Amino acid sequence: MTTDPRIPREIARRRTFAIISHPDAGKTTLTEKLLLYSGVVQTAGLVKNRKGKLATSDWMGMEQARGISITSSAMQFQYRGHVINVLDTPGHEDFSEDTFRTLTAADSAIMVLDASKGVEAQTRKLFEVCRLRGIPILTFVNKLDLPGRDPLELMAEVEEALGIESSAMNWPVGSGRDFRGVVDRRTRELMLFEKTAAGGSQKSDVERIPLDSPIAEERLGAEEAARVREELELLEVAGNEMDVDRFLKGEVTPTFFGSALTNFGLEPFFNAFVELAPSPSGRMVDEDAGGEVMREASEPFSAFIFKIQANMDPRHRDCVSFMRICSGRYTPDLQVNHRRLGKKVRLARPQSIVAKERHSIEEAFAGDVVGLVGKGLYQIGDTLSDAVGFAHKPLPQFQPELFARIAPLTTSDRKKFDKGMKNLITEGAVQQMWPDVGPKEPLIGAVGALQFESLQYRLKDEYAVETRLTALPYASSAWLAGDEDSFKAPTNSLLARDDRGRRVILFVSDLDKRIALQQNPDHELLNFA
Ligand code: G4P
């Protein structure tokens, strides 16, 4: 254990989390408002481009803004004395395995739901990864200012679709045009919704009125006030209780209702978040001696690599590997053991900002994400640590949904192509699998279309090979758990093995996969391996 008292203090004030949501639910808006309420920006909206999306470069432009540090992987700033690390989980067309892998670096997650849509496809996928890790999740039901679904129905959907209990922390009064505000269930205070000036670009203070006071009755009207009280009573009886231990185990999600765009319900949500979300804690590691052991966050330095990004800046033409610090403290030039290579390396040039400007980091603690510059030294899943004799858990692989064959355009490029593919697959750019039948050529699989595009680009740019990509008609896959021989695969599916020799099944549709599952009750089809 370390003796420097600053280390546990610094770790305790960190909150490292990811925001999971389906595109358009409001992740960007919520992140931006977190910056507004933390005082990092004074006016929200300035950093948005016209389409309302924040490109990474837009965020980068903000780095001069007081005390914010941004990599393409995480953003760090302070909120009420806490050090916030928001991990970037790209959605839309940028969705890729990186998005999933990033979740392995988070200690908690905020799930944003659009009140009119509920649980959508991408939320479900990201949630599954959080669940796999058992990390705690807070839910923010967004866009209450627009017509939405019944809150009880939304909570029931979360429970059914995701298998996690939903516990309302506040309760909406009306919705859409009739949205009046929310009641804080803990204090029974009513916060009345008022459209803020300038479309929510400024912080707004919300008046708190005791629900059981004549003022509340006056503002809401007797009928509405009575209805809210009734709903709250019903929740007391039939709703799920918020239990901190169960929240920390990922069994119950505290649920908040609000509107990110209009700044409604945000401050109570952010405050509850820093209070409830855990600081970096110990992680289970695999010991060389066999077995698993918990390594506490306060132990000497250890980290793992969860993302590698090449050619981020054409002027540098190098590679940035992102490490999540799991224990201890990083200081410049720290010498650590690089487990896979079996040698010591100096963490010489860690970067906080990876864009046009690169700033060196002076210090970082468990929970922080640091970019390491240098080509070829790191792979996804690598363990870097002060002590030896253990490894961080290998990062899971995720079920690809897009498949293709790839080959060099010119046969004389074969050697360069093979070398490039080998490196890029090791880096985790795409997955590779070997079909049981057909040509002895591997297939490649990805969870997002951009992965194929970037693979082709990198083969051309870094290895000077032009390639041809032929898409394959499979839309889903799974790793098979159970006896291989007795598994009855659908006729149009394809059997293959991944690079580690595990059985993979490619399905033409999700429906086929579900049918296969029904027809093989003794088998499991795994989305992660
Ligand atoms: P994302 O990152 O999850 O994809 O979502 P983002 O924050 O970009 O929000 C998607 C759209 O929803 C944006 O509108 C945003 O303004 C809007 N939005 C977010 N939160 C709320 C809310 O609480 N209430 C309402 N009414 N709208 C909300 P857009 O038209 O795509 O962009 P913009 O031009 O309005 O910025």
Coordinates of C-alpha atoms and ligand atoms in Angstrom, one line a residue:
M1 CA 0.0 0.0 0.0
T2 CA 1.1 3.5 -0.7
T3 CA 1.9 5.9 2.0
D4 CA 1.3 9.2 0.2
P5 CA -2.0 10.4 1.7
R6 CA -2.7 12.5 -1.4
I7 CA -3.2 9.4 -3.5
P8 CA -6.3 7.9 -1.8
R9 CA -7.7 11.5 -1.5
E10 CA -7.3 12.1 -5.2
I11 CA -8.8 8.7 -6.1
A12 CA -11.8 9.3 -3.8
R13 CA -12.7 12.5 -5.7
R14 CA -12.7 10.9 -9.1
R15 CA -15.7 9.8 -11.0
T16 CA -15.0 7.9 -14.3
F17 CA -18.0 7.1 -16.3
A18 CA -19.5 6.8 -19.7
I19 CA -22.8 8.0 -21.0
I20 CA -24.7 5.3 -22.9
S21 CA -27.6 6.1 -25.1
H22 CA -29.1 5.6 -28.5
P23 CA -28.2 8.4 -31.0
D24 CA -30.4 11.5 -30.5
A25 CA -31.5 10.7 -26.9
G26 CA -29.4 13.7 -25.7
K27 CA -26.0 12.5 -24.7
T28 CA -24.2 15.4 -26.3
T29 CA -26.5 17.9 -24.8
L30 CA -26.2 16.4 -21.3
T31 CA -22.4 16.3 -21.5
E32 CA -22.4 19.9 -22.6
K33 CA -24.7 20.9 -19.7
L34 CA -22.4 19.1 -17.3
L35 CA -19.7 21.4 -18.5
L36 CA -22.0 24.4 -18.1
Y37 CA -22.9 23.4 -14.5
S38 CA -19.3 22.7 -13.6
G39 CA -18.4 26.2 -14.7
V40 CA -16.0 25.0 -17.4
V41 CA -18.1 26.9 -20.0
Q42 CA -20.3 29.8 -19.2
T43 CA -22.6 29.4 -22.1
A44 CA -23.8 26.2 -23.5
G45 CA -24.5 26.0 -27.2
L46 CA -21.4 27.7 -28.3
V47 CA -19.6 24.5 -28.7
K48 CA -22.2 22.9 -30.9
N49 CA -21.9 23.0 -34.6
R50 CA -24.9 23.7 -36.8
K51 CA -26.1 20.2 -36.9
G52 CA -26.1 20.2 -33.1
K53 CA -23.4 17.5 -32.9
L54 CA -20.1 18.0 -31.3
A55 CA -17.4 16.7 -33.4
T56 CA -14.3 15.7 -31.6
S57 CA -12.6 18.7 -33.1
D58 CA -15.2 21.0 -31.6
W59 CA -14.5 19.7 -28.2
M60 CA -10.8 20.1 -28.9
G61 CA -11.4 23.8 -29.7
M62 CA -12.5 24.2 -26.1
E63 CA -9.4 22.9 -24.5
Q64 CA -8.2 26.4 -23.8
A65 CA -11.3 26.8 -21.8
R66 CA -10.3 26.7 -18.2
G67 CA -9.2 23.4 -16.7
I68 CA -10.6 21.0 -19.2
S69 CA -8.6 18.3 -20.8
I70 CA -9.8 16.4 -23.8
T71 CA -8.5 13.3 -25.6
S72 CA -10.4 11.5 -28.2
S73 CA -11.1 9.0 -25.5
A74 CA -12.0 11.0 -22.4
M75 CA -12.7 14.5 -21.2
Q76 CA -11.6 15.6 -17.7
F77 CA -12.7 18.5 -15.7
Q78 CA -13.8 19.4 -12.2
Y79 CA -17.3 19.5 -10.8
R80 CA -17.9 20.6 -7.2
G81 CA -14.5 19.4 -6.0
H82 CA -14.8 16.1 -7.9
V83 CA -12.5 15.2 -10.9
I84 CA -14.8 14.0 -13.6
N85 CA -13.6 11.7 -16.4
V86 CA -16.3 11.3 -19.1
L87 CA -15.3 8.5 -21.4
D88 CA -16.2 9.0 -25.0
T89 CA -18.5 6.4 -26.4
P90 CA -19.0 7.3 -30.0
G91 CA -22.4 6.5 -31.5
H92 CA -24.0 7.0 -34.9
E93 CA -21.7 5.9 -37.7
D94 CA -18.7 6.0 -35.4
F95 CA -20.0 3.1 -33.4
S96 CA -17.4 0.4 -33.2
E97 CA -15.7 -2.1 -30.9
D98 CA -13.9 0.9 -29.4
T99 CA -17.3 2.1 -28.1
F100 CA -17.7 -1.2 -26.2
R101 CA -14.1 -1.4 -25.1
T102 CA -14.3 2.1 -23.6
L103 CA -16.9 0.8 -21.2
T104 CA -14.4 -1.5 -19.7
A105 CA -12.6 1.6 -18.5
A106 CA -15.7 3.1 -16.8
D107 CA -16.6 2.8 -13.1
S108 CA -20.2 3.7 -13.7
A109 CA -22.5 4.8 -16.5
I110 CA -25.3 7.3 -17.1
M111 CA -28.0 5.9 -19.3
V112 CA -29.9 8.6 -21.2
L113 CA -33.3 7.7 -22.5
D114 CA -35.6 9.7 -24.7
A115 CA -38.9 10.0 -22.9
S116 CA -40.8 9.4 -26.0
K117 CA -38.8 6.4 -27.2
G118 CA -37.7 4.5 -24.1
V119 CA -35.1 1.7 -24.4
E120 CA -33.7 1.7 -28.0
A121 CA -31.3 -0.7 -29.8
Q122 CA -28.0 0.9 -29.1
T123 CA -28.8 1.6 -25.5
R124 CA -29.5 -2.1 -25.1
K125 CA -26.2 -3.2 -26.5
L126 CA -24.2 -0.7 -24.5
F127 CA -26.2 -1.7 -21.4
E128 CA -25.3 -5.3 -21.9
V129 CA -21.6 -4.5 -21.6
C130 CA -22.2 -2.5 -18.4
R131 CA -24.1 -5.4 -17.0
L132 CA -21.3 -7.8 -17.9
R133 CA -19.1 -5.7 -15.7
G134 CA -21.7 -5.2 -13.1
I135 CA -21.1 -1.4 -13.0
P136 CA -23.7 0.9 -11.5
I137 CA -25.9 2.8 -13.8
L138 CA -27.9 6.0 -13.3
T139 CA -30.8 6.7 -15.6
F140 CA -31.7 10.1 -17.0
V141 CA -35.1 10.2 -18.8
N142 CA -34.6 13.2 -21.1
K143 CA -36.8 15.5 -23.1
L144 CA -39.6 15.8 -20.6
D145 CA -40.5 19.1 -22.2
L146 CA -41.8 17.2 -25.2
P147 CA -44.7 14.8 -25.3
G148 CA -43.5 11.5 -23.9
R149 CA -44.5 8.2 -22.7
D150 CA -46.0 7.4 -19.3
P151 CA -43.2 7.4 -16.7
L152 CA -44.4 4.2 -15.1
E153 CA -44.5 2.5 -18.5
L154 CA -40.9 3.7 -19.2
M155 CA -39.6 2.3 -16.0
A156 CA -41.4 -1.0 -16.6
E157 CA -39.7 -1.1 -20.0
V158 CA -36.3 -0.6 -18.5
E159 CA -37.0 -3.5 -16.1
E160 CA -38.3 -5.8 -18.8
A161 CA -35.8 -5.0 -21.6
L162 CA -32.7 -4.6 -19.5
G163 CA -33.4 -6.7 -16.4
I164 CA -32.6 -4.0 -13.9
E165 CA -34.9 -2.4 -11.4
S166 CA -35.7 1.2 -11.9
S167 CA -36.2 3.4 -8.9
A168 CA -37.6 6.9 -9.4
M169 CA -35.6 9.6 -7.6
N170 CA -37.9 12.4 -8.8
W171 CA -41.3 12.3 -10.3
P172 CA -42.6 14.3 -13.3
V173 CA -45.8 16.3 -13.0
G174 CA -47.5 16.2 -16.4
S175 CA -45.6 15.9 -19.7
G176 CA -45.0 17.6 -23.0
R177 CA -47.0 20.9 -23.2
D178 CA -48.4 20.1 -19.8
F179 CA -45.1 19.4 -18.2
R180 CA -45.1 21.3 -14.9
G181 CA -42.0 20.1 -13.2
V182 CA -40.7 17.3 -11.0
V183 CA -41.0 16.4 -7.3
D184 CA -37.9 15.3 -5.5
R185 CA -39.1 12.1 -3.8
R186 CA -36.5 12.3 -1.0
T187 CA -37.5 15.8 0.1
R188 CA -41.0 16.0 -1.3
E189 CA -40.1 19.3 -2.9
L190 CA -41.7 20.5 -6.1
M191 CA -39.4 22.0 -8.7
L192 CA -41.5 24.0 -11.2
F193 CA -40.4 23.9 -14.8
E194 CA -40.0 27.3 -16.5
K195 CA -38.8 27.7 -20.0
T196 CA -35.3 29.2 -19.5
A197 CA -34.2 32.1 -21.5
A198 CA -31.8 31.6 -24.4
G199 CA -32.9 28.0 -24.9
G200 CA -31.1 26.6 -21.9
S201 CA -27.7 28.2 -22.7
Q202 CA -27.4 29.6 -19.2
K203 CA -27.6 27.8 -15.9
S204 CA -31.0 28.0 -14.3
D205 CA -31.9 28.1 -10.7
V206 CA -35.0 26.2 -9.8
E207 CA -37.2 27.2 -6.9
R208 CA -38.0 24.4 -4.5
I209 CA -41.5 24.4 -3.0
P210 CA -42.7 21.9 -0.4
L211 CA -45.3 19.7 -2.2
D212 CA -47.6 19.7 0.7
S213 CA -47.7 23.5 1.1
P214 CA -50.5 25.8 0.0
I215 CA -48.1 27.4 -2.5
A216 CA -47.6 24.2 -4.4
E217 CA -51.4 23.7 -4.5
E218 CA -51.8 27.2 -5.8
R219 CA -49.2 26.8 -8.5
L220 CA -50.3 23.3 -9.6
G221 CA -54.0 23.6 -9.0
A222 CA -55.7 21.4 -6.4
E223 CA -56.5 18.6 -8.8
E224 CA -53.0 18.3 -10.2
A225 CA -51.5 18.5 -6.7
A226 CA -53.8 15.7 -5.4
R227 CA -53.0 13.6 -8.4
V228 CA -49.2 13.9 -7.9
R229 CA -49.6 13.0 -4.2
E230 CA -51.5 10.0 -5.2
E231 CA -48.9 8.9 -7.7
L232 CA -46.2 9.4 -5.1
E233 CA -48.1 7.2 -2.7
L234 CA -48.5 4.6 -5.3
L235 CA -44.7 4.7 -5.9
E236 CA -44.0 4.3 -2.2
V237 CA -46.1 1.1 -2.2
A238 CA -45.5 -0.4 -5.6
G239 CA -42.2 1.2 -6.8
N240 CA -38.7 -0.2 -6.3
E241 CA -36.7 1.1 -3.4
M242 CA -33.4 2.8 -4.0
D243 CA -30.8 0.7 -2.2
V244 CA -27.2 2.0 -2.5
D245 CA -25.6 -1.5 -2.2
R246 CA -27.9 -2.8 -4.9
F247 CA -27.2 0.2 -7.1
L248 CA -23.5 -0.4 -6.7
K249 CA -23.9 -4.0 -7.9
G250 CA -25.9 -2.8 -10.9
E251 CA -29.2 -4.3 -9.7
V252 CA -31.2 -1.1 -9.4
T253 CA -30.9 2.1 -11.4
P254 CA -31.8 5.4 -9.7
T255 CA -34.0 7.2 -12.3
F256 CA -34.2 10.9 -12.8
F257 CA -36.6 12.8 -15.1
G258 CA -35.7 16.0 -16.7
S259 CA -34.8 17.9 -19.9
A260 CA -31.2 18.5 -20.9
L261 CA -32.0 21.1 -23.5
T262 CA -33.9 23.3 -21.2
N263 CA -31.7 22.7 -18.1
F264 CA -34.5 21.2 -16.2
G265 CA -33.6 18.8 -13.4
L266 CA -30.0 18.8 -14.3
E267 CA -28.3 20.2 -11.2
P268 CA -30.1 17.7 -8.8
F269 CA -29.1 15.0 -11.2
F270 CA -25.5 15.9 -11.5
N271 CA -25.3 16.4 -7.7
A272 CA -26.9 13.0 -7.1
F273 CA -24.5 11.5 -9.6
V274 CA -21.3 12.6 -7.9
E275 CA -22.7 11.6 -4.6
L276 CA -23.9 8.1 -5.7
A277 CA -21.4 7.1 -8.4
P278 CA -18.4 5.2 -7.0
S279 CA -14.9 6.5 -7.1
P280 CA -12.3 4.1 -8.7
S281 CA -12.2 1.0 -6.6
G282 CA -10.3 -2.3 -6.7
R283 CA -10.3 -4.5 -9.8
M284 CA -10.0 -8.2 -10.0
V285 CA -6.8 -9.3 -11.7
D286 CA -5.5 -12.7 -12.8
E287 CA -2.5 -13.8 -10.8
D288 CA 0.4 -15.7 -12.4
A289 CA 0.3 -18.0 -9.4
G290 CA -3.3 -18.9 -10.5
G291 CA -6.6 -17.5 -9.4
E292 CA -8.0 -14.0 -9.1
V293 CA -7.3 -11.4 -6.6
M294 CA -8.6 -7.9 -5.9
R295 CA -6.1 -5.1 -6.4
E296 CA -7.1 -2.0 -4.6
A297 CA -7.0 1.4 -6.3
S298 CA -4.7 2.7 -3.7
E299 CA -2.0 0.1 -4.5
P300 CA 1.1 1.2 -6.6
F301 CA 0.6 2.1 -10.2
S302 CA -1.2 -0.2 -12.6
A303 CA -3.1 0.4 -15.8
F304 CA -4.4 -1.3 -18.9
I305 CA -4.7 -0.3 -22.5
F306 CA -8.2 -0.2 -23.8
K307 CA -8.0 1.8 -27.0
I308 CA -5.4 2.4 -29.7
Q309 CA -5.8 5.1 -32.3
A310 CA -3.3 5.5 -35.2
N311 CA -2.7 8.5 -37.3
M312 CA -4.7 10.8 -35.2
D313 CA -2.7 13.7 -36.3
P314 CA -1.1 13.5 -39.8
R315 CA 1.7 15.8 -38.7
H316 CA 2.8 13.3 -36.1
R317 CA 1.9 10.0 -38.0
D318 CA 2.0 8.0 -34.8
C319 CA -0.1 6.0 -32.6
V320 CA -1.8 6.9 -29.3
S321 CA -2.6 4.1 -26.9
F322 CA -5.1 5.0 -24.2
M323 CA -4.5 3.6 -20.7
R324 CA -6.9 3.6 -17.9
I325 CA -5.1 3.9 -14.6
C326 CA -6.5 1.3 -12.2
S327 CA -4.3 1.9 -9.2
G328 CA -1.9 4.4 -7.8
R329 CA -0.4 7.5 -9.4
Y330 CA 1.3 8.3 -12.6
T331 CA 4.2 10.7 -12.6
P332 CA 6.3 11.7 -15.6
D333 CA 8.9 9.2 -16.8
L334 CA 7.5 6.5 -14.6
Q335 CA 9.1 3.2 -15.3
V336 CA 6.7 0.3 -15.4
N337 CA 6.6 -3.3 -16.2
H338 CA 5.2 -4.1 -19.6
R339 CA 3.8 -7.5 -18.9
R340 CA 3.3 -8.8 -22.4
L341 CA 6.8 -7.8 -23.5
G342 CA 8.3 -8.8 -20.2
K343 CA 10.4 -5.7 -19.9
K344 CA 10.4 -2.3 -18.3
V345 CA 9.2 0.7 -20.3
R346 CA 9.3 4.3 -19.5
L347 CA 6.0 6.1 -19.8
A348 CA 7.8 9.0 -21.2
R349 CA 5.3 11.1 -23.2
P350 CA 1.8 10.7 -21.8
Q351 CA -0.6 13.2 -23.4
S352 CA -3.7 14.8 -22.0
I353 CA -4.8 16.4 -25.2
V354 CA -4.5 14.6 -28.4
A355 CA -5.3 16.9 -31.2
K356 CA -3.4 19.7 -32.8
E357 CA -1.9 20.6 -29.4
R358 CA -0.4 18.0 -27.2
H359 CA 0.3 18.7 -23.6
S360 CA 2.2 16.5 -21.3
I361 CA 0.6 15.4 -18.1
E362 CA 2.3 16.0 -14.9
E363 CA 0.3 13.7 -12.7
A364 CA -2.6 11.3 -13.0
F365 CA -4.4 8.9 -10.6
A366 CA -6.4 5.8 -10.6
G367 CA -9.6 6.5 -12.7
D368 CA -7.8 8.8 -15.1
V369 CA -7.2 8.1 -18.8
V370 CA -3.9 8.9 -20.3
G371 CA -2.8 8.7 -24.0
L372 CA 0.6 7.2 -24.6
V373 CA 2.4 8.1 -27.8
G374 CA 4.5 5.6 -29.7
K375 CA 4.0 3.0 -32.3
G376 CA 4.0 -0.7 -31.8
L377 CA 4.7 -0.8 -28.1
Y378 CA 1.2 -1.4 -26.9
Q379 CA -1.7 -3.7 -27.7
I380 CA -5.3 -3.6 -26.5
G381 CA -5.5 -5.3 -23.1
D382 CA -1.8 -4.8 -22.2
T383 CA -1.1 -4.5 -18.5
L384 CA 1.4 -1.9 -17.3
S385 CA 2.3 -1.9 -13.6
D386 CA 4.7 -1.2 -10.9
A387 CA 4.5 -4.7 -9.4
V388 CA 4.7 -7.9 -11.4
G389 CA 2.9 -11.2 -11.2
F390 CA -0.6 -10.3 -12.3
A391 CA -2.5 -9.2 -15.4
H392 CA -5.6 -7.1 -15.8
K393 CA -8.5 -9.1 -17.1
P394 CA -8.4 -9.5 -20.9
L395 CA -10.8 -7.2 -22.7
P396 CA -13.9 -8.9 -24.0
Q397 CA -14.6 -9.2 -27.7
F398 CA -18.0 -8.2 -28.9
Q399 CA -20.3 -10.0 -31.3
P400 CA -19.8 -8.6 -34.8
E401 CA -22.8 -7.7 -37.0
L402 CA -21.0 -6.9 -40.2
F403 CA -18.9 -9.4 -42.1
A404 CA -16.7 -9.2 -45.2
R405 CA -13.9 -10.7 -47.1
I406 CA -10.9 -8.5 -47.8
A407 CA -8.1 -9.0 -50.3
P408 CA -5.4 -6.9 -51.9
L409 CA -6.3 -5.4 -55.3
T410 CA -2.9 -6.4 -56.7
T411 CA -1.6 -9.9 -55.9
S412 CA 2.0 -8.6 -55.7
D413 CA 0.9 -6.7 -52.6
R414 CA 0.1 -9.9 -50.7
K415 CA 3.0 -9.7 -48.4
K416 CA 2.4 -6.1 -47.4
F417 CA -1.3 -6.9 -47.0
D418 CA -0.7 -9.9 -44.7
K419 CA 1.7 -7.8 -42.5
G420 CA -0.8 -5.0 -42.3
M421 CA -3.7 -7.2 -41.5
K422 CA -1.7 -9.0 -38.8
N423 CA -0.8 -5.7 -37.1
L424 CA -4.3 -4.2 -37.4
I425 CA -6.0 -7.3 -36.1
T426 CA -3.7 -7.4 -33.1
E427 CA -4.5 -3.8 -32.5
G428 CA -8.2 -4.7 -32.4
A429 CA -9.3 -2.8 -35.6
V430 CA -11.5 -5.7 -36.7
Q431 CA -12.0 -9.3 -35.7
Q432 CA -10.9 -12.2 -37.9
M433 CA -12.5 -15.6 -38.2
W434 CA -12.0 -18.8 -40.2
P435 CA -15.0 -20.5 -41.8
D436 CA -15.2 -24.3 -41.7
V437 CA -16.0 -24.5 -45.4
G438 CA -14.9 -22.6 -48.5
P439 CA -11.6 -21.0 -49.3
K440 CA -8.9 -21.1 -46.6
E441 CA -9.2 -17.3 -46.3
P442 CA -10.3 -15.5 -43.1
L443 CA -13.4 -13.4 -42.9
I444 CA -13.4 -10.1 -41.0
G445 CA -16.1 -9.0 -38.7
A446 CA -17.0 -5.6 -37.1
V447 CA -19.7 -4.1 -34.9
G448 CA -19.7 -0.8 -36.9
A449 CA -19.3 0.0 -40.6
L450 CA -16.6 2.6 -39.9
Q451 CA -14.3 -0.2 -38.7
F452 CA -14.1 -1.6 -42.3
E453 CA -13.7 1.8 -43.8
S454 CA -10.9 2.7 -41.4
L455 CA -9.2 -0.7 -41.9
Q456 CA -9.1 -0.1 -45.7
Y457 CA -7.9 3.4 -45.2
R458 CA -5.1 2.3 -42.8
L459 CA -4.0 -0.5 -45.1
K460 CA -3.6 2.0 -47.8
D461 CA -2.1 4.8 -45.7
E462 CA 0.2 2.8 -43.5
Y463 CA 1.0 -0.3 -45.6
A464 CA 0.5 1.1 -49.1
V465 CA -2.0 -1.6 -50.1
E466 CA -5.2 -1.0 -52.0
T467 CA -7.8 -3.5 -51.0
R468 CA -11.2 -4.9 -52.2
L469 CA -13.8 -5.5 -49.6
T470 CA -16.7 -7.9 -50.4
A471 CA -19.6 -7.7 -47.9
L472 CA -21.1 -11.0 -46.8
P473 CA -24.8 -11.6 -46.1
Y474 CA -24.6 -12.2 -42.4
A475 CA -26.1 -9.8 -39.9
S476 CA -25.5 -11.3 -36.5
S477 CA -23.2 -13.8 -34.8
A478 CA -22.4 -15.4 -31.5
W479 CA -19.9 -17.5 -29.7
L480 CA -21.2 -21.0 -29.0
A481 CA -21.1 -22.3 -25.4
G482 CA -21.9 -25.9 -25.0
D483 CA -21.3 -29.1 -27.0
E484 CA -20.4 -28.2 -30.6
D485 CA -21.4 -31.5 -32.2
S486 CA -25.0 -31.5 -30.9
F487 CA -25.6 -27.9 -31.9
K488 CA -28.2 -27.7 -34.7
A489 CA -27.2 -24.6 -36.8
P490 CA -29.8 -23.0 -39.1
T491 CA -29.2 -24.1 -42.7
N492 CA -28.1 -20.7 -44.0
S493 CA -25.7 -19.9 -41.1
L494 CA -22.0 -20.3 -41.3
L495 CA -19.7 -22.0 -38.8
A496 CA -16.3 -20.5 -38.2
R497 CA -13.6 -20.3 -35.6
D498 CA -12.1 -17.1 -34.2
D499 CA -8.4 -16.4 -33.8
R500 CA -8.4 -18.1 -30.4
G501 CA -10.0 -21.2 -31.9
R502 CA -13.4 -20.6 -30.4
R503 CA -16.6 -21.7 -32.2
V504 CA -18.4 -18.7 -33.9
I505 CA -21.7 -18.9 -35.7
L506 CA -22.7 -16.4 -38.3
F507 CA -26.5 -15.8 -38.8
V508 CA -28.2 -14.1 -41.7
S509 CA -30.5 -12.3 -39.2
D510 CA -31.2 -11.7 -35.6
L511 CA -34.4 -13.7 -35.9
D512 CA -32.4 -16.8 -37.1
K513 CA -30.2 -16.4 -34.1
R514 CA -33.2 -16.3 -31.8
I515 CA -34.7 -19.4 -33.5
A516 CA -31.4 -21.2 -33.2
L517 CA -31.4 -20.5 -29.5
Q518 CA -34.9 -21.9 -29.1
Q519 CA -34.0 -25.0 -31.0
N520 CA -30.9 -25.6 -29.0
P521 CA -32.0 -25.2 -25.4
D522 CA -28.9 -26.9 -24.0
H523 CA -26.6 -24.3 -25.7
E524 CA -25.8 -20.7 -25.1
L525 CA -25.1 -18.1 -27.7
L526 CA -22.8 -15.5 -26.3
N527 CA -22.6 -11.9 -27.4
F528 CA -19.3 -11.4 -25.7
A529 CA -16.3 -13.7 -25.4
Ligands
G4P1 P1 -27.0 12.5 -28.9 O1 -25.7 13.1 -28.5 O2 -27.5 11.5 -27.9 O3 -27.1 12.0 -30.3 O4 -28.1 13.7 -28.9 P2 -28.0 15.3 -28.8 O5 -27.6 15.7 -27.5 O6 -27.2 15.7 -30.0 O7 -29.5 15.6 -29.0 C1 -30.3 15.2 -30.1 C2 -31.4 16.2 -30.4 O8 -32.3 16.3 -29.3 C3 -30.8 17.7 -30.6 O9 -31.7 18.3 -31.5 C4 -31.0 18.3 -29.2 O10 -31.1 19.7 -29.2 C5 -32.3 17.6 -28.8 N1 -32.5 17.5 -27.3 C6 -31.6 17.1 -26.4 N2 -32.2 17.2 -25.2 C7 -33.4 17.7 -25.3 C8 -34.5 18.0 -24.4 O11 -34.4 17.9 -23.2 N3 -35.6 18.6 -25.0 C9 -35.8 18.8 -26.3 N4 -36.9 19.3 -26.7 N5 -34.8 18.4 -27.2 C10 -33.6 17.9 -26.7 P3 -31.3 18.6 -33.0 O12 -32.5 19.2 -33.6 O13 -30.7 17.4 -33.6 O14 -30.1 19.6 -32.8 P4 -30.2 21.2 -32.4 O15 -30.0 21.8 -33.7 O16 -31.5 21.4 -31.8 O17 -29.1 21.4 -31.5

